[in-house]
Short mmCIF file of C-alpha atoms in Angstrom, two decimals:
data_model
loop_
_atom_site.label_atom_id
_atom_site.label_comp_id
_atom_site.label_asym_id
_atom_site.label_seq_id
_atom_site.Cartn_x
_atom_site.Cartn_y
_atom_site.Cartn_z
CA UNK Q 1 -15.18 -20.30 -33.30
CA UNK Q 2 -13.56 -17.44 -31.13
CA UNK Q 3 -15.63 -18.90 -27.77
CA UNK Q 4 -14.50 -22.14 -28.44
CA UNK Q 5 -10.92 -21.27 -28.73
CA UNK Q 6 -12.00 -18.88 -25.18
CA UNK Q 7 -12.85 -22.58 -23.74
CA UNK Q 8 -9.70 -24.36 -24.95
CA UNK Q 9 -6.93 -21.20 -23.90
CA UNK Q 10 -8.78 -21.35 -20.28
CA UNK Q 11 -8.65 -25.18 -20.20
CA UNK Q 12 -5.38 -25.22 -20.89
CA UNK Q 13 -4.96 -22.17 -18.47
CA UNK Q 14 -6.57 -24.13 -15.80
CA UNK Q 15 -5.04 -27.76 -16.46
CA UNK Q 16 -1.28 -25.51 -16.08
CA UNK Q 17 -2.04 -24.15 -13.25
CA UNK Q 18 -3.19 -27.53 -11.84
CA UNK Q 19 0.01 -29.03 -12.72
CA UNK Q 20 2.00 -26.43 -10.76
CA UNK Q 21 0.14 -26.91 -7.57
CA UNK Q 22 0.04 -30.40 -8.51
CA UNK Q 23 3.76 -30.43 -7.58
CA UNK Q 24 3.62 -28.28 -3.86
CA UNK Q 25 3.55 -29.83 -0.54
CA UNK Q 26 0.69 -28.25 0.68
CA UNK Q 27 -1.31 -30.10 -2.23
CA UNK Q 28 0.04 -33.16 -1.17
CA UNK Q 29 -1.14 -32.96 2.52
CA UNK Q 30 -4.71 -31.95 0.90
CA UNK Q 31 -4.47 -35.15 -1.15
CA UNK Q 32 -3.32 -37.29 1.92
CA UNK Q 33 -6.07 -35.92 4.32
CA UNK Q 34 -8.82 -36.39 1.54
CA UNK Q 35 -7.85 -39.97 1.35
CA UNK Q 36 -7.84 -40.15 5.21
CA UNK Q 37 -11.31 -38.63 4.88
CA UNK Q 38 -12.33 -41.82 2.22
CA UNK Q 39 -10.88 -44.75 4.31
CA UNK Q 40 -12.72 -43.16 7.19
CA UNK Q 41 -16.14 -42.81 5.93
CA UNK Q 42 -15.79 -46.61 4.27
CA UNK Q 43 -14.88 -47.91 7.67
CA UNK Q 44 -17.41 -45.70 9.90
CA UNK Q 45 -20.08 -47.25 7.69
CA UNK Q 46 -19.59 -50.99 8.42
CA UNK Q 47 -17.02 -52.51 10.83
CA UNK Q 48 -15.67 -55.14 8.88
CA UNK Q 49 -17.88 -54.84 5.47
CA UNK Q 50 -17.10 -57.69 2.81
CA UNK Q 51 -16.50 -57.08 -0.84
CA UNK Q 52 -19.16 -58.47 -2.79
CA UNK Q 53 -18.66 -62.02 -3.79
CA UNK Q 54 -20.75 -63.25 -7.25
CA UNK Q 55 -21.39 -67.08 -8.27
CA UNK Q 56 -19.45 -69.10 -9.92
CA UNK Q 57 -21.83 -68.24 -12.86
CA UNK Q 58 -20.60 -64.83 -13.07
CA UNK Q 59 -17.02 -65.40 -13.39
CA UNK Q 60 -15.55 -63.02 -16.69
CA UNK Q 61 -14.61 -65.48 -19.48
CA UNK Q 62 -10.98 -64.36 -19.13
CA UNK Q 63 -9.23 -63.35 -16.71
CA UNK Q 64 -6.78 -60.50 -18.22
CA UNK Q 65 -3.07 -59.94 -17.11
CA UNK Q 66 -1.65 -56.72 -16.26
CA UNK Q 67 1.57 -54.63 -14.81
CA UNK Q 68 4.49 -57.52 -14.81
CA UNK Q 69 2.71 -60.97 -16.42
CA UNK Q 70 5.92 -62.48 -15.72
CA UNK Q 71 9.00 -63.08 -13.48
CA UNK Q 72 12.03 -62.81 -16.36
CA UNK Q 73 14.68 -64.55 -14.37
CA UNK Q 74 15.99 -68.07 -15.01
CA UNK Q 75 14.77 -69.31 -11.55
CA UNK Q 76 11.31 -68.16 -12.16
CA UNK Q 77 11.09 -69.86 -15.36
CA UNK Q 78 12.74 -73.24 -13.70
CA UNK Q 79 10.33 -72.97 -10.66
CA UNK Q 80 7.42 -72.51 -13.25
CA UNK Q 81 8.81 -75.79 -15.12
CA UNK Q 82 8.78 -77.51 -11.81
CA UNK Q 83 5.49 -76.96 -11.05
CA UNK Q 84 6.71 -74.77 -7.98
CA UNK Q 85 7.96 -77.34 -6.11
CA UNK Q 86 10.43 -75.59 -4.27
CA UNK Q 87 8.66 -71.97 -3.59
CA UNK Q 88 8.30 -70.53 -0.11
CA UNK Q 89 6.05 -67.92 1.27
CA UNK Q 90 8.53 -66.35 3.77
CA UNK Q 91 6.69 -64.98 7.04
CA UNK Q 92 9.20 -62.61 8.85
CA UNK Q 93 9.54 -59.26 10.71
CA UNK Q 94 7.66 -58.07 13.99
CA UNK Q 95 6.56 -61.98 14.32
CA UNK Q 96 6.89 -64.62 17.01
CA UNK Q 97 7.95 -67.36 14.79
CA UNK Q 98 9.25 -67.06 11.37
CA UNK Q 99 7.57 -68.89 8.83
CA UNK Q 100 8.54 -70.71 5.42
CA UNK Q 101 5.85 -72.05 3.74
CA UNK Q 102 6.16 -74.41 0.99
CA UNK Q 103 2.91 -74.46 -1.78
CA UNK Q 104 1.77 -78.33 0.00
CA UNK Q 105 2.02 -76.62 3.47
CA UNK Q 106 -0.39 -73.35 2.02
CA UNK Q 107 -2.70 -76.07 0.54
CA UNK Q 108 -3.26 -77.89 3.69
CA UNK Q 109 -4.52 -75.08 5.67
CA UNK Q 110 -8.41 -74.05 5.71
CA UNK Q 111 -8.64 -72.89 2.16
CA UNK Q 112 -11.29 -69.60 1.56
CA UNK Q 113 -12.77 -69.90 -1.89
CA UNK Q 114 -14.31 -66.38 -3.23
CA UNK Q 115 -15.52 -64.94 -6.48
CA UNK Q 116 -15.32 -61.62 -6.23
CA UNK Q 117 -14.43 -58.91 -8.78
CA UNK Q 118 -11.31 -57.39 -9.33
CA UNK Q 119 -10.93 -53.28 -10.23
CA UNK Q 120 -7.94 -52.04 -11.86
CA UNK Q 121 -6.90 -48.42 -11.21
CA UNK Q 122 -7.16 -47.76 -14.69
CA UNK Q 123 -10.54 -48.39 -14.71
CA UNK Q 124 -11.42 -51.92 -16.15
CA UNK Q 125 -13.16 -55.14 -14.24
CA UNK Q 126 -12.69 -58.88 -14.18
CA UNK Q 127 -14.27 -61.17 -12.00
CA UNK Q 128 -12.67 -64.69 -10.63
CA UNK Q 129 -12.93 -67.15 -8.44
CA UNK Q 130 -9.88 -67.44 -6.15
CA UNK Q 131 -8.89 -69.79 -3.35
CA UNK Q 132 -6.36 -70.23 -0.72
CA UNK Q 133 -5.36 -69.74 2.93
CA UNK Q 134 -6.77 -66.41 5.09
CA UNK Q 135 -3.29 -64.76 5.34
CA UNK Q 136 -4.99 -63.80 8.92
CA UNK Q 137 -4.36 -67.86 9.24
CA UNK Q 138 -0.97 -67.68 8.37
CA UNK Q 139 -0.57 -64.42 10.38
CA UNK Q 140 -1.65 -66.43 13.32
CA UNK Q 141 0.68 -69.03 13.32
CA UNK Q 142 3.58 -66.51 13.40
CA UNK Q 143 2.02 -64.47 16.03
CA UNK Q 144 2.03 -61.02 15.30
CA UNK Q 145 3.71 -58.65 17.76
CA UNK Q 146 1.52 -56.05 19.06
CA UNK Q 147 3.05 -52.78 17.82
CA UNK Q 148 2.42 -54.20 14.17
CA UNK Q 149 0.95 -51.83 11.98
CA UNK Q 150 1.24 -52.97 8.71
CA UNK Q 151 1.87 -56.07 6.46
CA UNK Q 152 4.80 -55.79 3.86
CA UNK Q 153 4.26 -57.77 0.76
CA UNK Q 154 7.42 -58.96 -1.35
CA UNK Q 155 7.43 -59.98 -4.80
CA UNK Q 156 9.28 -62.15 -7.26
CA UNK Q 157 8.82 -59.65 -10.36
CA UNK Q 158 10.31 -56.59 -11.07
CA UNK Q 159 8.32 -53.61 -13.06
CA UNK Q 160 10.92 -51.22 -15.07
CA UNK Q 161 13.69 -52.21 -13.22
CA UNK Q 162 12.01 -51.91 -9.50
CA UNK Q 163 11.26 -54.84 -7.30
CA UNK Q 164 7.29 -55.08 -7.13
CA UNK Q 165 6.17 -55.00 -3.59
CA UNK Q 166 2.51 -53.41 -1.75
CA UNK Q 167 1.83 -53.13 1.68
CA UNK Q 168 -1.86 -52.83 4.08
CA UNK Q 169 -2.36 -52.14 7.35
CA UNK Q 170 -3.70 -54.64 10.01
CA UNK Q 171 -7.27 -54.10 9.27
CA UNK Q 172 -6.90 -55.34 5.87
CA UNK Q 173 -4.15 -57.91 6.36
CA UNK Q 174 -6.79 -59.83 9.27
CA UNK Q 175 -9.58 -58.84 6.91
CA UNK Q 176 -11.52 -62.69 5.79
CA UNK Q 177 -11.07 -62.06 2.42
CA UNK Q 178 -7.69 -60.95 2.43
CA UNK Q 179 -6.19 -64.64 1.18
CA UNK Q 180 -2.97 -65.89 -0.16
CA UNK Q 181 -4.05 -67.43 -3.62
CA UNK Q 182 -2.92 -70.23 -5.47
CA UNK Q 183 -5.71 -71.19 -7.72
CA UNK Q 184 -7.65 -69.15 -9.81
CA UNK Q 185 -11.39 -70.70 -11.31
CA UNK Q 186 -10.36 -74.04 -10.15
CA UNK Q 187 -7.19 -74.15 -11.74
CA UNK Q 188 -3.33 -73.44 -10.25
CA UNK Q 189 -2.66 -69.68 -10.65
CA UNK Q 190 -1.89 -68.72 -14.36
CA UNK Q 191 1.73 -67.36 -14.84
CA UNK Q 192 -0.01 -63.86 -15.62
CA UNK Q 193 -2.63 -63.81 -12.77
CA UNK Q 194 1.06 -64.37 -10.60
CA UNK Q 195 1.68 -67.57 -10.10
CA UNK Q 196 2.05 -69.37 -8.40
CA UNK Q 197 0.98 -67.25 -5.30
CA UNK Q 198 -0.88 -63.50 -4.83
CA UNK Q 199 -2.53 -62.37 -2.37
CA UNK Q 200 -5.50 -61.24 -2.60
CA UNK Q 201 -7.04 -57.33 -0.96
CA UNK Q 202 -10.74 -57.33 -1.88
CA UNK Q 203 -11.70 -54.07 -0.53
CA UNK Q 204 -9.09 -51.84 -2.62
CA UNK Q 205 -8.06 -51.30 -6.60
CA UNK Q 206 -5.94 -54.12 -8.38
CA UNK Q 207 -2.70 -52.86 -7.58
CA UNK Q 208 -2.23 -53.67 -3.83
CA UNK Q 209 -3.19 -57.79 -4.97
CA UNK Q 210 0.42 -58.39 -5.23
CA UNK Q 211 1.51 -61.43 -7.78
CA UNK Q 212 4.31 -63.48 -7.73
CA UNK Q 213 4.12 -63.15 -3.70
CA UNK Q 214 7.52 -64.30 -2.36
CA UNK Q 215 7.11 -63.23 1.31
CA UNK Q 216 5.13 -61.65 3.98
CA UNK Q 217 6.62 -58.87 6.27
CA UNK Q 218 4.89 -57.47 9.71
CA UNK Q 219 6.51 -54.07 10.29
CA UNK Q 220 5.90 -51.03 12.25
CA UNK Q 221 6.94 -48.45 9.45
CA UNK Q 222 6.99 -48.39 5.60
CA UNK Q 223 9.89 -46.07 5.99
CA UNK Q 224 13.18 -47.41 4.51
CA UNK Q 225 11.80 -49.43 2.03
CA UNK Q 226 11.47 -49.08 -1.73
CA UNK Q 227 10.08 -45.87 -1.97
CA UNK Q 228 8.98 -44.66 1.32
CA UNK Q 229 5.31 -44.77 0.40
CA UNK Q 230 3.71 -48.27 0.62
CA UNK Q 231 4.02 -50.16 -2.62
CA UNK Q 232 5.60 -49.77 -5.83
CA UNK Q 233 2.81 -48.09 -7.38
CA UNK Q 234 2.83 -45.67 -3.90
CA UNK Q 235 5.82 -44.53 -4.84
CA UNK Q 236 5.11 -43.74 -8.34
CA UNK Q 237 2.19 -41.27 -7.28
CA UNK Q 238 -0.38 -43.37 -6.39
CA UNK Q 239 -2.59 -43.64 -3.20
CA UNK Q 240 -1.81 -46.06 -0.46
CA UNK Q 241 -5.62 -46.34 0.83
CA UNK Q 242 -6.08 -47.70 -3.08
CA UNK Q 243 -10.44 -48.06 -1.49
CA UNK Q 244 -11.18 -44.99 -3.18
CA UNK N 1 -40.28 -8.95 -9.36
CA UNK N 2 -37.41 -10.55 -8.46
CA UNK N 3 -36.01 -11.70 -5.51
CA UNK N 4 -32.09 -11.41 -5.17
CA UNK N 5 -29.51 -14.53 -5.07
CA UNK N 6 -29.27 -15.62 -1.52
CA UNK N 7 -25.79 -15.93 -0.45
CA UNK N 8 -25.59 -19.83 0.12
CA UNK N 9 -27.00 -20.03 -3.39
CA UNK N 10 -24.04 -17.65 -4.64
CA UNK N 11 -20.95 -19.57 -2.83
CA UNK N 12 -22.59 -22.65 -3.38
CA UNK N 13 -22.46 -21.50 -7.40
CA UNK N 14 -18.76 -20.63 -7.78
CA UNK N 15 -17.39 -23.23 -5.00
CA UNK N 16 -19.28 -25.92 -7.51
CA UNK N 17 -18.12 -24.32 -10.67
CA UNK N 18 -14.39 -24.81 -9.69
CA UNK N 19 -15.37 -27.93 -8.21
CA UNK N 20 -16.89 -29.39 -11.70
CA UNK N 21 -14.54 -28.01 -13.39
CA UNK N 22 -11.38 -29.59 -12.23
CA UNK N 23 -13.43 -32.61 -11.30
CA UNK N 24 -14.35 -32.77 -15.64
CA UNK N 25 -10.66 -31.96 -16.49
CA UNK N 26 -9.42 -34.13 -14.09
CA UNK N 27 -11.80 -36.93 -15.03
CA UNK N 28 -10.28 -36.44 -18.93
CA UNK N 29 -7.05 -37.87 -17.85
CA UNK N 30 -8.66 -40.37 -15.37
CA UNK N 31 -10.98 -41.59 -18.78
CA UNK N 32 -7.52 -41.36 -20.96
CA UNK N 33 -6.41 -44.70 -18.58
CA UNK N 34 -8.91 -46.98 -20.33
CA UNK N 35 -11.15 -45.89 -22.79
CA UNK N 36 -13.50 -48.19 -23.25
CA UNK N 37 -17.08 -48.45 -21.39
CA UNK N 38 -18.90 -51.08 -20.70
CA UNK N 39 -22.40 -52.62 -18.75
CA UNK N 40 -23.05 -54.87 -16.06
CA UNK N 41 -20.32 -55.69 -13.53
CA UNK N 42 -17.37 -56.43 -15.73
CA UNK N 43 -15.28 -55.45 -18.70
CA UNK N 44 -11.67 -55.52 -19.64
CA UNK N 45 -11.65 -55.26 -23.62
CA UNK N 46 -12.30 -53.57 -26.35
CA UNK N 47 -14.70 -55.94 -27.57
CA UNK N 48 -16.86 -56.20 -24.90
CA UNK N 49 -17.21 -52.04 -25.25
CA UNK N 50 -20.29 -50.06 -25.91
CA UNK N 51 -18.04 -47.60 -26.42
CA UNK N 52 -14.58 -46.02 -27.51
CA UNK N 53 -13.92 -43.07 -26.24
CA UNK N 54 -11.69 -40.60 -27.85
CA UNK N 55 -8.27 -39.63 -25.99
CA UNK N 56 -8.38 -36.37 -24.65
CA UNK N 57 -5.80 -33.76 -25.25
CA UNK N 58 -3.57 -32.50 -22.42
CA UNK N 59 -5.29 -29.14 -22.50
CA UNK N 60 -8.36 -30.56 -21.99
CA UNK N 61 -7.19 -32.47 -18.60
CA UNK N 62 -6.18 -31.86 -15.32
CA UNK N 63 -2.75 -31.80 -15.05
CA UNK N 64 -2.14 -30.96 -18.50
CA UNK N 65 0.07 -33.95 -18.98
CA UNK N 66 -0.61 -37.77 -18.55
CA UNK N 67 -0.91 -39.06 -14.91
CA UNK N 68 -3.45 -41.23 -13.79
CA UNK N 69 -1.89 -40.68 -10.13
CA UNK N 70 -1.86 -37.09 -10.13
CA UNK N 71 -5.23 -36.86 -11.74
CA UNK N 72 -7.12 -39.45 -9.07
CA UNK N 73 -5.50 -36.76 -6.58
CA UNK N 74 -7.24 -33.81 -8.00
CA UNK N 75 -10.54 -36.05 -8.45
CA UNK N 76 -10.73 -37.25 -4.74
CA UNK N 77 -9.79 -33.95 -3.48
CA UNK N 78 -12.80 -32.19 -5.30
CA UNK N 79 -15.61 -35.22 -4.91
CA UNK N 80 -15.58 -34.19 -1.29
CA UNK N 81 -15.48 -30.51 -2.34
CA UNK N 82 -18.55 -30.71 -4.59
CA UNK N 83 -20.25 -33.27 -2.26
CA UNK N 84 -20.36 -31.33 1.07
CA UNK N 85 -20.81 -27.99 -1.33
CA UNK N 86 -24.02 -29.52 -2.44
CA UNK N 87 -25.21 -31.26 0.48
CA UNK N 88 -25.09 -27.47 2.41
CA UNK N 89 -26.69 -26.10 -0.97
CA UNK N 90 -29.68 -28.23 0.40
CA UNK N 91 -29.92 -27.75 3.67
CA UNK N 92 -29.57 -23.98 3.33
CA UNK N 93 -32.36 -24.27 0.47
CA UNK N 94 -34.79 -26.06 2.41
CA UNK N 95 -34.19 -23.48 5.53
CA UNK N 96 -34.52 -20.01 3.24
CA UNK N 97 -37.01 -22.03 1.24
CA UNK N 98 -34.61 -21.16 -1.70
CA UNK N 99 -36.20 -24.70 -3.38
CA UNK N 100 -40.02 -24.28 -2.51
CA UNK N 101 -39.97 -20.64 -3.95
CA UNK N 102 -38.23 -20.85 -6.59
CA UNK N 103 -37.48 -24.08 -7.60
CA UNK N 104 -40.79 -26.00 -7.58
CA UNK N 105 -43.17 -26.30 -10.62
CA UNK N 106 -47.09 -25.63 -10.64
CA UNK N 107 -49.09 -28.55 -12.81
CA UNK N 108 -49.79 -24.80 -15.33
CA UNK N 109 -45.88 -24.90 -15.89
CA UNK N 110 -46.26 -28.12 -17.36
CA UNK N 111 -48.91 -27.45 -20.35
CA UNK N 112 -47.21 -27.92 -23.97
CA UNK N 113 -48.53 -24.75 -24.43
CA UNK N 114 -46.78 -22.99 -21.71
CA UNK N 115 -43.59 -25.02 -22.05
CA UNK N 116 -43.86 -24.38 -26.14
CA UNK N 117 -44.15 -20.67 -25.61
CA UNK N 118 -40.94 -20.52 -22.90
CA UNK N 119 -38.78 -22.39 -26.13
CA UNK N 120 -40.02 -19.36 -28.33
CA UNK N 121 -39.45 -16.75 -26.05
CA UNK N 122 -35.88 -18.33 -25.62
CA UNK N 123 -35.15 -18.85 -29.18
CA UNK N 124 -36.27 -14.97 -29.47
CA UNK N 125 -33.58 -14.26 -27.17
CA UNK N 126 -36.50 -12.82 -24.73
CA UNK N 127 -35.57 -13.53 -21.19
CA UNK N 128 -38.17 -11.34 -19.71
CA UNK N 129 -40.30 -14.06 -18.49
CA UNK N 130 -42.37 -11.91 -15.84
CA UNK N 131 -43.27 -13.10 -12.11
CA UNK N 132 -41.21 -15.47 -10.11
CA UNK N 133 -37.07 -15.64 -10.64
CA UNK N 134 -36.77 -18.70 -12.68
CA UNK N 135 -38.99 -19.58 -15.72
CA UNK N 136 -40.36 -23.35 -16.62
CA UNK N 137 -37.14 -24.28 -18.90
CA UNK N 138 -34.78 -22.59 -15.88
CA UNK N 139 -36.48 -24.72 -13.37
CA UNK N 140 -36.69 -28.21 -15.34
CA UNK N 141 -32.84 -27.50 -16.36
CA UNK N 142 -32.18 -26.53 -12.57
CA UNK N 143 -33.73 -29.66 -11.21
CA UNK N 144 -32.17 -32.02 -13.42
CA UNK N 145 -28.60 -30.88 -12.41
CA UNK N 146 -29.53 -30.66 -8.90
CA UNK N 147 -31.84 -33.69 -8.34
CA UNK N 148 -30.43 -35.95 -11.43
CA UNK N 149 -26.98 -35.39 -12.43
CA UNK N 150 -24.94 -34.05 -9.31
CA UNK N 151 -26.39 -36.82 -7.06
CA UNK N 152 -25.73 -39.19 -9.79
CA UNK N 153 -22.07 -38.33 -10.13
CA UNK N 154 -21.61 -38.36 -6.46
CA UNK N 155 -23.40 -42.05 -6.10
CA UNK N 156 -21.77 -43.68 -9.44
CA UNK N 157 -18.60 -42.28 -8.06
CA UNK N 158 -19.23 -43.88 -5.00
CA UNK N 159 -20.25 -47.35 -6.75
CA UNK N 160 -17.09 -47.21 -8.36
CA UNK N 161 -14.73 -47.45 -5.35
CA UNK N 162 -13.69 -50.97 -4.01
CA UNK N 163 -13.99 -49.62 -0.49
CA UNK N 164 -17.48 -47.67 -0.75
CA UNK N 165 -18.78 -50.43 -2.27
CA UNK N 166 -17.91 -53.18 0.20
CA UNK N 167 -19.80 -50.62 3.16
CA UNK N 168 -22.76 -50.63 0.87
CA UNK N 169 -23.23 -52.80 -1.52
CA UNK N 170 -27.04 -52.63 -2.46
CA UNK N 171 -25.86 -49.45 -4.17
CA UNK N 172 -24.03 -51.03 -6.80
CA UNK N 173 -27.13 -52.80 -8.06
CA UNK N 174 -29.18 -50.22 -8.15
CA UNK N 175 -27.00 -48.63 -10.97
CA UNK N 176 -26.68 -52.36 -12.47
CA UNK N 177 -23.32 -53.26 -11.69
CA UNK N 178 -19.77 -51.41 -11.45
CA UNK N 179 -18.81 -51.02 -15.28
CA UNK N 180 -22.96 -49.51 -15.35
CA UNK N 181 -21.82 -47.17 -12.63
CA UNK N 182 -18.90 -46.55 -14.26
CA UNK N 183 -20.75 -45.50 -17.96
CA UNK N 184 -23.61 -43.62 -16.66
CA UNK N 185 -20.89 -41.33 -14.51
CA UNK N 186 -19.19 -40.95 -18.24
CA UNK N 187 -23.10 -40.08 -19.62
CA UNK N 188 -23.70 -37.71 -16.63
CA UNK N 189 -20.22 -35.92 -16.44
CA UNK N 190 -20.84 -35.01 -20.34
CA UNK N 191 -24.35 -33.63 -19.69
CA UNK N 192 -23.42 -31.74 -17.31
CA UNK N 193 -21.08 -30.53 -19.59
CA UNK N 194 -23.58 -29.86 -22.54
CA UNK N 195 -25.59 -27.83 -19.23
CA UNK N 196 -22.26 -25.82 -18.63
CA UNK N 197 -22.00 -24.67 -22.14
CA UNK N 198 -25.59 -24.07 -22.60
CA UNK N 199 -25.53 -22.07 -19.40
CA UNK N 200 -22.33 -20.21 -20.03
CA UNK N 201 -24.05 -19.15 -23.81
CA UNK N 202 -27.82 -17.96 -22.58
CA UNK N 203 -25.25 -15.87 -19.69
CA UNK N 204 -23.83 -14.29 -22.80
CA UNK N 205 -26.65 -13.59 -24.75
CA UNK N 206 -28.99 -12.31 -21.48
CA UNK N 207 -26.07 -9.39 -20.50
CA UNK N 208 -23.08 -10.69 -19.56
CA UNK N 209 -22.59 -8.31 -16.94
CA UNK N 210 -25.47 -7.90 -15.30
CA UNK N 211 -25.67 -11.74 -14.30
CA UNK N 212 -21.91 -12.18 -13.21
CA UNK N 213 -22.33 -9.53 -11.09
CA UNK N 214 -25.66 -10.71 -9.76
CA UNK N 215 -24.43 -14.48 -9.27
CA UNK N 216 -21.84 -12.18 -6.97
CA UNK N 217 -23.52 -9.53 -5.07
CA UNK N 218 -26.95 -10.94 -5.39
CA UNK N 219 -28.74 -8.58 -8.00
CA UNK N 220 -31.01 -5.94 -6.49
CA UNK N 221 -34.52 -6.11 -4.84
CA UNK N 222 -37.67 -5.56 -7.05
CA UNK N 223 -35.72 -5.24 -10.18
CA UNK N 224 -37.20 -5.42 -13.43
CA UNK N 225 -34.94 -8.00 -15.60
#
């Protein structure tokens, strides 16, 4: 058994050392420009790909919750006894017009229905059928100012004390299936699928589908807010380009 | 008589040995997220699992505690490290004809009775196998890591990421959906594990020494082995 405990001391050697470098700055700018490297090659490929998109057939029998699968404030729970009545998507920043958008208004616009599958980071799939306005749409009819570079999302929910919120650039935020959803297989958006609104980011990991969406924000720079990086789960570690 | 290592073969080696390595120990703590696997395009519980993986150790995974993040980073890094690595491996191969020499089997190699007599010279320890650098077993072990199992982890990576897969989407069927993708780069990643420790033992028992420092310098010209 002496090899074998060879193999384990140099594992364990090895998985050290990573952790040290793991830490530096000059790892981090690797990490950064490998990611760079991903969204790249994805978007040199095809122009403005679509995620796959299944039939209604092929929809997962469940839909599982993950992350926050609720909003534990007394207004949340009185807006879910409502029925939503009184929630507003906020549109505001670098816009022309700002926007509040009541769940009727959302529902009148041209609605996108999609099934398409959803991948969490961690590595699990689910697929659903979800429906609601193009946030391009809604984008639209704020008029985006043309230093924009990214769309803020802002949540309702709060995940170990920190207010949930994810962020894309303009690519993605104008992308067709990027949609603001409020119904999930035919049916209003389930309290742990976010209701009663999430939007919806096809073309990257579960995490940047932010639930529980509140309001939309066009800004020039995620600098300032939450962490500095993105998203909530950006500023735990994770990569902003969440494609790869 | 053998010819020596070419040098693209030899960095090619050791760049994809530290490659595979922190892309396996890395891949630990990426598997340690959710450790179930599953077919066909979807798959969220444990009951829909074909399998339960066990929960690797921090030793065992790159870093040496639990982070998904920080693992992912390592991962991404080193899938463009090992994928340009091997993509020049070929290239150079096919120009120093590195593959057609030395790589390629004749219909002979394939007779039971020549592949039954390479197992019994290996399991006599005798690695003297005469003419040519590589023997039948080398070759058939050689080409499935080079033509099977690295391109397979490199396209069942690919499969697996939302933004690959939206550029090309045939790809994903052709492994049979994501969560198929997903299992066979599990399967592959442990062969080429089972390879690693295979190769690392016949290195031991065929003179330590005498292959590391071939793998480095080369070897020498017309040298008996």
């Amino acid at each position: 058994m002496r090899r074998r405990n060879l193999l384990a001391a140099g594992a364990a050697f090895f998985a050290a050392g990573c952790s040290k470098i793991g830490k530096t700055d000059w790892f981090g700018a690797i990490v950064d420009s490998a990611t760079s490297w991903h969204k790249f090659s994805h978007r040199a490929i095809g122009s403005l790909p679509l995620a796959p998109e299944y039939d209604r057939a092929d929809v997962s029998p469940f839909f599982r919750g993950n992350g926050s699968q609720t909003v534990d404030t007394d207004a949340y729970r009185a807006a879910l006894e409502s029925g939503f009545a009184d929630w507003t998507l906020k549109v505001s920043g670098m816009v022309d017009r700002e926007l509040d958008l009541s769940l009727d208004m959302l529902k009148a616009l041209p609605q996108r229905t999609q099934v398409t599958r959803h991948d969490c980071v961690e590595g699990w799939s689910a697929i659903g059928e979800w429906t609601g306005p193009q946030l391009g749409t809604i984008l639209d009819m704020a008029g985006i100012r043309s230093d924009a570079r990214f769309v803020l999302f802002r949540c309702a929910d709060t995940l170990n004390g920190a207010e949930y919120y994810e962020s894309v650039d303009m690519a993605d935020a104008m992308h067709p299936q990027t949609i603001v959803a409020h119904a999930l297989n035919g049916e209003a958006l389930p309290e742990r699928n976010g209701a009663p609104l999430r939007v919806r980011i096809e073309r990257q990991l579960g995490y940047k589908s932010a639930k529980y969406l509140t309001g939309v924000e066009v800004v020039d720079t995620l600098e300032g807010i939450g962490g500095g990086e993105g998203g909530y789960w950006e500023d735990r570690g994770y990569q902003w380009y969440a494609g790869i | 008589m053998r010819k020596r290592h070419g040098l693209g073969t030899r960095l090619w080696h050791w760049i994809n040995a530290v490659a595979l390595i922190v892309l396996f120990m890395s891949g630990l703590n990426i598997s340690n997220a959710h450790r179930y696997l599953y077919w066909g395009e979807w798959g969220f519980s444990p009951d829909q699992a074909w399998l339960a993986v066990p929960s690797f150790p921090g030793w065992m995974t790159i870093p040496d505690y639990y982070s998904l993040a920080a693992a992912r980073d390592w991962h991404v890094v080193f899938s463009w490290v090992m994928a340009v690595a091997l993509t020049g491996y070929f290239i150079v191969s096919l120009i120093n004809r590195h593959l057609q020499r030395d790589m390629r089997t004749t219909l002979r190699e394939w007779k039971p009775a020549n592949i039954w007599q390479d197992i019994r010279s290996h399991l006599r320890l005798d690695f003297d196998h005469g003419e040519g650098k590589y023997n039948f077993l080398q070759k058939a072990a050689y080409g499935l890591v080079l033509f099977i199992l690295l391109p397979g982890m490199i396209f069942t990576g690919m499969v697996m990421s939302p933004g690959m897969e939206a550029a090309i989407p045939w790809m994903t069927d052709l492994f049979g959906g994501r969560q198929s993708a997903r299992s066979i780069h599990f399967i592959f990643a442990f062969a080429l594990f089972g390879f690693f420790v295979l190769h690392i033992v016949l290195v031991l028992l065929a003179g330590p020494i005498g292959q590391l420092r071939d793998m480095i310098t080369g070897g020498r010209e017309d040298e008996k082995a």
